[in-house]
């Protein structure tokens, strides 16, 4: 139309050509400086790990995410042991312990030491673990198999429980509970963090 201004446009093949040239240039630069490229990538990864550690140290919601990952790691160990023969020991007159307790705690511990290396960690089976800072403001508390007697006899329910305490106050936790019964087990995942409420299986 006579009074309408025309919009400028760039042919599609020109866009593709420019994009291809940019990618080719980037590829050549990386090939010329492989050491520099690796160094940059390593720095970015280290930065992300550092930011994750700082966030998990201060934010209850971030601590809840770590608690979930740790509890799920322990629950995977417990799930593998369901409906199978197990070795049962006594650590007191009536207090049972199984190899699954210890293996579950080891799985939880591995996650916490990786995600929060400077936090203190207290496990039911292993006590206060070395490696973290015993004077840290955050203390993780692990019950790798809460309800060992039920687990040993295949009675519901039992759970993997992981919680974080900040200066004596609970700030985040996750409990993965096993319900159902032999050959029909299922789980419920409870989450909670200070200021963010609580949920069961996401609700």
Short mmCIF file of C-alpha atoms in Angstrom, two decimals:
data_model
loop_
_atom_site.label_atom_id
_atom_site.label_comp_id
_atom_site.label_asym_id
_atom_site.label_seq_id
_atom_site.Cartn_x
_atom_site.Cartn_y
_atom_site.Cartn_z
CA UNK A 1 0.00 0.00 0.00
CA UNK A 2 1.15 3.53 -0.80
CA UNK A 3 1.52 4.92 2.74
CA UNK A 4 2.88 1.79 4.44
CA UNK A 5 6.62 1.62 5.21
CA UNK A 6 8.39 -1.58 4.32
CA UNK A 7 10.15 -3.64 7.01
CA UNK A 8 13.74 -4.63 6.36
CA UNK A 9 14.49 -8.35 6.37
CA UNK A 10 17.47 -10.65 5.99
CA UNK A 11 17.32 -13.66 3.67
CA UNK A 12 17.26 -16.95 5.58
CA UNK A 13 20.27 -18.32 3.75
CA UNK A 14 22.31 -15.31 4.91
CA UNK A 15 21.38 -16.01 8.55
CA UNK A 16 22.38 -19.62 8.18
CA UNK A 17 25.65 -18.65 6.52
CA UNK A 18 26.51 -16.20 9.31
CA UNK A 19 25.63 -18.73 11.98
CA UNK A 20 27.74 -21.38 10.29
CA UNK A 21 30.69 -19.03 10.05
CA UNK A 22 30.44 -18.17 13.74
CA UNK A 23 30.35 -21.86 14.72
CA UNK A 24 33.30 -22.61 12.44
CA UNK A 25 35.31 -19.75 13.95
CA UNK A 26 34.52 -20.97 17.49
CA UNK A 27 35.58 -24.50 16.51
CA UNK A 28 38.90 -23.27 15.09
CA UNK A 29 39.61 -21.24 18.24
CA UNK A 30 38.93 -24.23 20.48
CA UNK A 31 41.16 -26.46 18.35
CA UNK A 32 43.96 -23.91 18.56
CA UNK A 33 43.69 -23.52 22.33
CA UNK A 34 42.56 -26.90 23.78
CA UNK A 35 44.23 -26.21 27.12
CA UNK A 36 42.52 -22.84 27.48
CA UNK A 37 39.16 -24.37 26.58
CA UNK A 38 39.50 -27.08 29.19
CA UNK A 39 40.60 -24.52 31.78
CA UNK A 40 37.52 -22.38 31.12
CA UNK A 41 35.22 -25.37 31.40
CA UNK A 42 36.87 -26.49 34.62
CA UNK A 43 36.53 -22.99 36.07
CA UNK A 44 32.83 -22.88 35.19
CA UNK A 45 32.27 -26.27 36.82
CA UNK A 46 34.15 -25.20 39.95
CA UNK A 47 32.11 -22.00 40.10
CA UNK A 48 28.85 -23.94 39.89
CA UNK A 49 30.00 -26.34 42.64
CA UNK A 50 31.04 -23.42 44.85
CA UNK A 51 27.73 -21.61 44.30
CA UNK A 52 25.83 -24.81 45.05
CA UNK A 53 27.74 -25.29 48.31
CA UNK A 54 27.15 -21.70 49.41
CA UNK A 55 23.47 -21.92 48.58
CA UNK A 56 23.05 -25.24 50.39
CA UNK A 57 24.82 -23.79 53.43
CA UNK A 58 22.37 -20.95 53.87
CA UNK A 59 19.02 -21.72 52.29
CA UNK A 60 16.54 -24.17 53.93
CA UNK A 61 14.98 -24.89 50.51
CA UNK A 62 18.41 -25.84 49.12
CA UNK A 63 19.10 -28.00 52.19
CA UNK A 64 15.78 -29.75 51.53
CA UNK A 65 16.93 -30.63 48.01
CA UNK A 66 20.14 -32.14 49.41
CA UNK A 67 18.14 -34.03 52.05
CA UNK A 68 15.90 -35.46 49.32
CA UNK A 69 18.84 -36.65 47.22
CA UNK A 70 20.52 -38.20 50.26
CA UNK A 71 17.38 -39.95 51.51
CA UNK A 72 16.64 -41.30 48.03
CA UNK A 73 20.16 -42.74 47.85
CA UNK A 74 19.59 -44.56 51.14
CA UNK A 75 16.13 -45.67 50.06
CA UNK A 76 17.58 -47.23 46.93
CA UNK A 77 19.77 -49.44 49.11
CA UNK A 78 16.79 -50.43 51.26
CA UNK A 79 14.64 -51.10 48.19
CA UNK A 80 17.27 -53.49 46.82
CA UNK A 81 17.20 -55.48 50.09
CA UNK A 82 13.42 -55.92 50.28
CA UNK A 83 12.04 -59.47 50.25
CA UNK A 84 15.54 -60.94 50.39
CA UNK A 85 17.37 -62.87 53.11
CA UNK A 86 19.15 -60.56 55.56
CA UNK A 87 21.70 -60.83 58.35
CA UNK A 88 20.32 -59.55 61.65
CA UNK A 89 22.52 -58.55 64.58
CA UNK A 90 21.92 -57.02 67.98
CA UNK A 91 23.59 -53.79 69.12
CA UNK A 92 21.80 -53.95 72.46
CA UNK A 93 19.44 -56.23 74.35
CA UNK A 94 16.58 -55.68 71.92
CA UNK A 95 17.99 -53.18 69.41
CA UNK A 96 18.44 -54.76 65.97
CA UNK A 97 20.82 -53.74 63.22
CA UNK A 98 21.24 -55.18 59.73
CA UNK A 99 23.82 -54.79 56.99
CA UNK A 100 21.21 -52.73 55.16
CA UNK A 101 21.33 -50.13 57.96
CA UNK A 102 25.06 -49.67 57.41
CA UNK A 103 24.88 -49.69 53.62
CA UNK A 104 22.03 -47.18 53.61
CA UNK A 105 23.97 -44.87 55.92
CA UNK A 106 27.02 -45.12 53.66
CA UNK A 107 24.92 -44.10 50.65
CA UNK A 108 23.41 -41.13 52.50
CA UNK A 109 26.83 -40.13 53.82
CA UNK A 110 28.34 -40.13 50.32
CA UNK A 111 25.75 -37.63 49.08
CA UNK A 112 26.10 -35.31 52.07
CA UNK A 113 29.90 -35.31 52.00
CA UNK A 114 29.81 -34.52 48.28
CA UNK A 115 27.20 -31.76 48.48
CA UNK A 116 28.09 -30.25 51.85
CA UNK A 117 31.71 -31.18 52.62
CA UNK A 118 32.10 -28.63 55.44
CA UNK A 119 28.96 -29.56 57.37
CA UNK A 120 28.97 -31.82 60.41
CA UNK A 121 27.29 -35.23 59.97
CA UNK A 122 25.88 -37.48 62.70
CA UNK A 123 24.77 -40.99 61.76
CA UNK A 124 22.93 -43.51 63.90
CA UNK A 125 25.38 -46.26 63.02
CA UNK A 126 28.63 -44.32 62.59
CA UNK A 127 28.25 -41.47 65.07
CA UNK A 128 29.92 -38.14 64.29
CA UNK A 129 31.84 -38.55 61.06
CA UNK A 130 35.30 -37.23 60.30
CA UNK A 131 35.84 -34.95 57.34
CA UNK A 132 33.29 -32.29 58.17
CA UNK A 133 33.63 -29.44 60.63
CA UNK A 134 32.30 -30.54 64.05
CA UNK A 135 31.78 -26.87 64.94
CA UNK A 136 29.83 -26.11 61.74
CA UNK A 137 26.50 -24.34 62.08
CA UNK A 138 24.81 -27.07 60.03
CA UNK A 139 24.55 -30.58 61.46
CA UNK A 140 23.07 -33.40 59.37
CA UNK A 141 21.32 -36.18 61.28
CA UNK A 142 20.87 -39.57 59.60
CA UNK A 143 18.65 -42.47 60.53
CA UNK A 144 19.44 -44.80 57.62
CA UNK A 145 16.73 -47.31 58.48
CA UNK A 146 14.20 -46.00 60.96
CA UNK A 147 12.22 -49.06 62.02
CA UNK A 148 14.84 -51.78 61.65
CA UNK A 149 12.74 -54.30 63.57
CA UNK A 150 9.86 -53.88 61.12
CA UNK A 151 12.26 -54.11 58.18
CA UNK A 152 13.85 -57.27 59.59
CA UNK A 153 10.44 -58.94 59.79
CA UNK A 154 9.05 -57.40 56.57
CA UNK A 155 6.44 -55.43 58.48
CA UNK A 156 5.48 -51.95 57.28
CA UNK A 157 6.43 -49.32 57.92
CA UNK A 158 10.09 -48.22 58.04
CA UNK A 159 11.94 -45.29 56.54
CA UNK A 160 15.14 -43.51 55.64
CA UNK A 161 15.28 -40.18 57.49
CA UNK A 162 17.68 -37.29 56.80
CA UNK A 163 17.48 -33.91 58.52
CA UNK A 164 19.51 -30.71 58.77
CA UNK A 165 19.83 -28.71 62.00
CA UNK A 166 21.05 -25.10 62.03
CA UNK A 167 22.29 -23.88 65.41
CA UNK A 168 20.08 -26.39 67.18
CA UNK A 169 16.93 -25.74 65.11
CA UNK A 170 15.59 -28.14 62.49
CA UNK A 171 15.59 -26.39 59.11
CA UNK A 172 15.09 -29.14 56.50
CA UNK A 173 14.31 -32.84 56.31
CA UNK A 174 13.28 -35.70 54.08
CA UNK A 175 11.72 -39.03 55.05
CA UNK A 176 11.26 -41.82 52.53
CA UNK A 177 8.78 -44.24 54.10
CA UNK A 178 8.24 -47.81 52.89
CA UNK A 179 4.64 -49.00 53.09
CA UNK A 180 2.64 -51.87 51.67
CA UNK A 181 4.11 -55.27 52.45
CA UNK A 182 6.08 -58.18 51.00
CA UNK A 183 6.21 -58.11 47.18
CA UNK A 184 3.96 -55.04 47.05
CA UNK A 185 6.11 -52.34 48.62
CA UNK A 186 5.65 -48.69 47.81
CA UNK A 187 7.07 -45.46 49.20
CA UNK A 188 5.91 -42.09 50.42
CA UNK A 189 8.33 -39.16 50.39
CA UNK A 190 7.86 -36.46 53.02
CA UNK A 191 9.66 -33.13 52.63
CA UNK A 192 9.83 -30.08 54.87
CA UNK A 193 11.95 -26.97 55.27
CA UNK A 194 11.69 -23.93 57.52
CA UNK A 195 9.49 -21.27 55.94
CA UNK A 196 8.41 -23.49 53.05
CA UNK A 197 5.92 -25.87 54.62
CA UNK A 198 5.76 -29.64 54.20
CA UNK A 199 4.61 -32.06 51.53
CA UNK A 200 3.97 -35.74 50.90
CA UNK A 201 4.78 -37.01 47.41
CA UNK A 202 4.77 -33.45 46.17
CA UNK A 203 1.38 -32.45 47.65
#
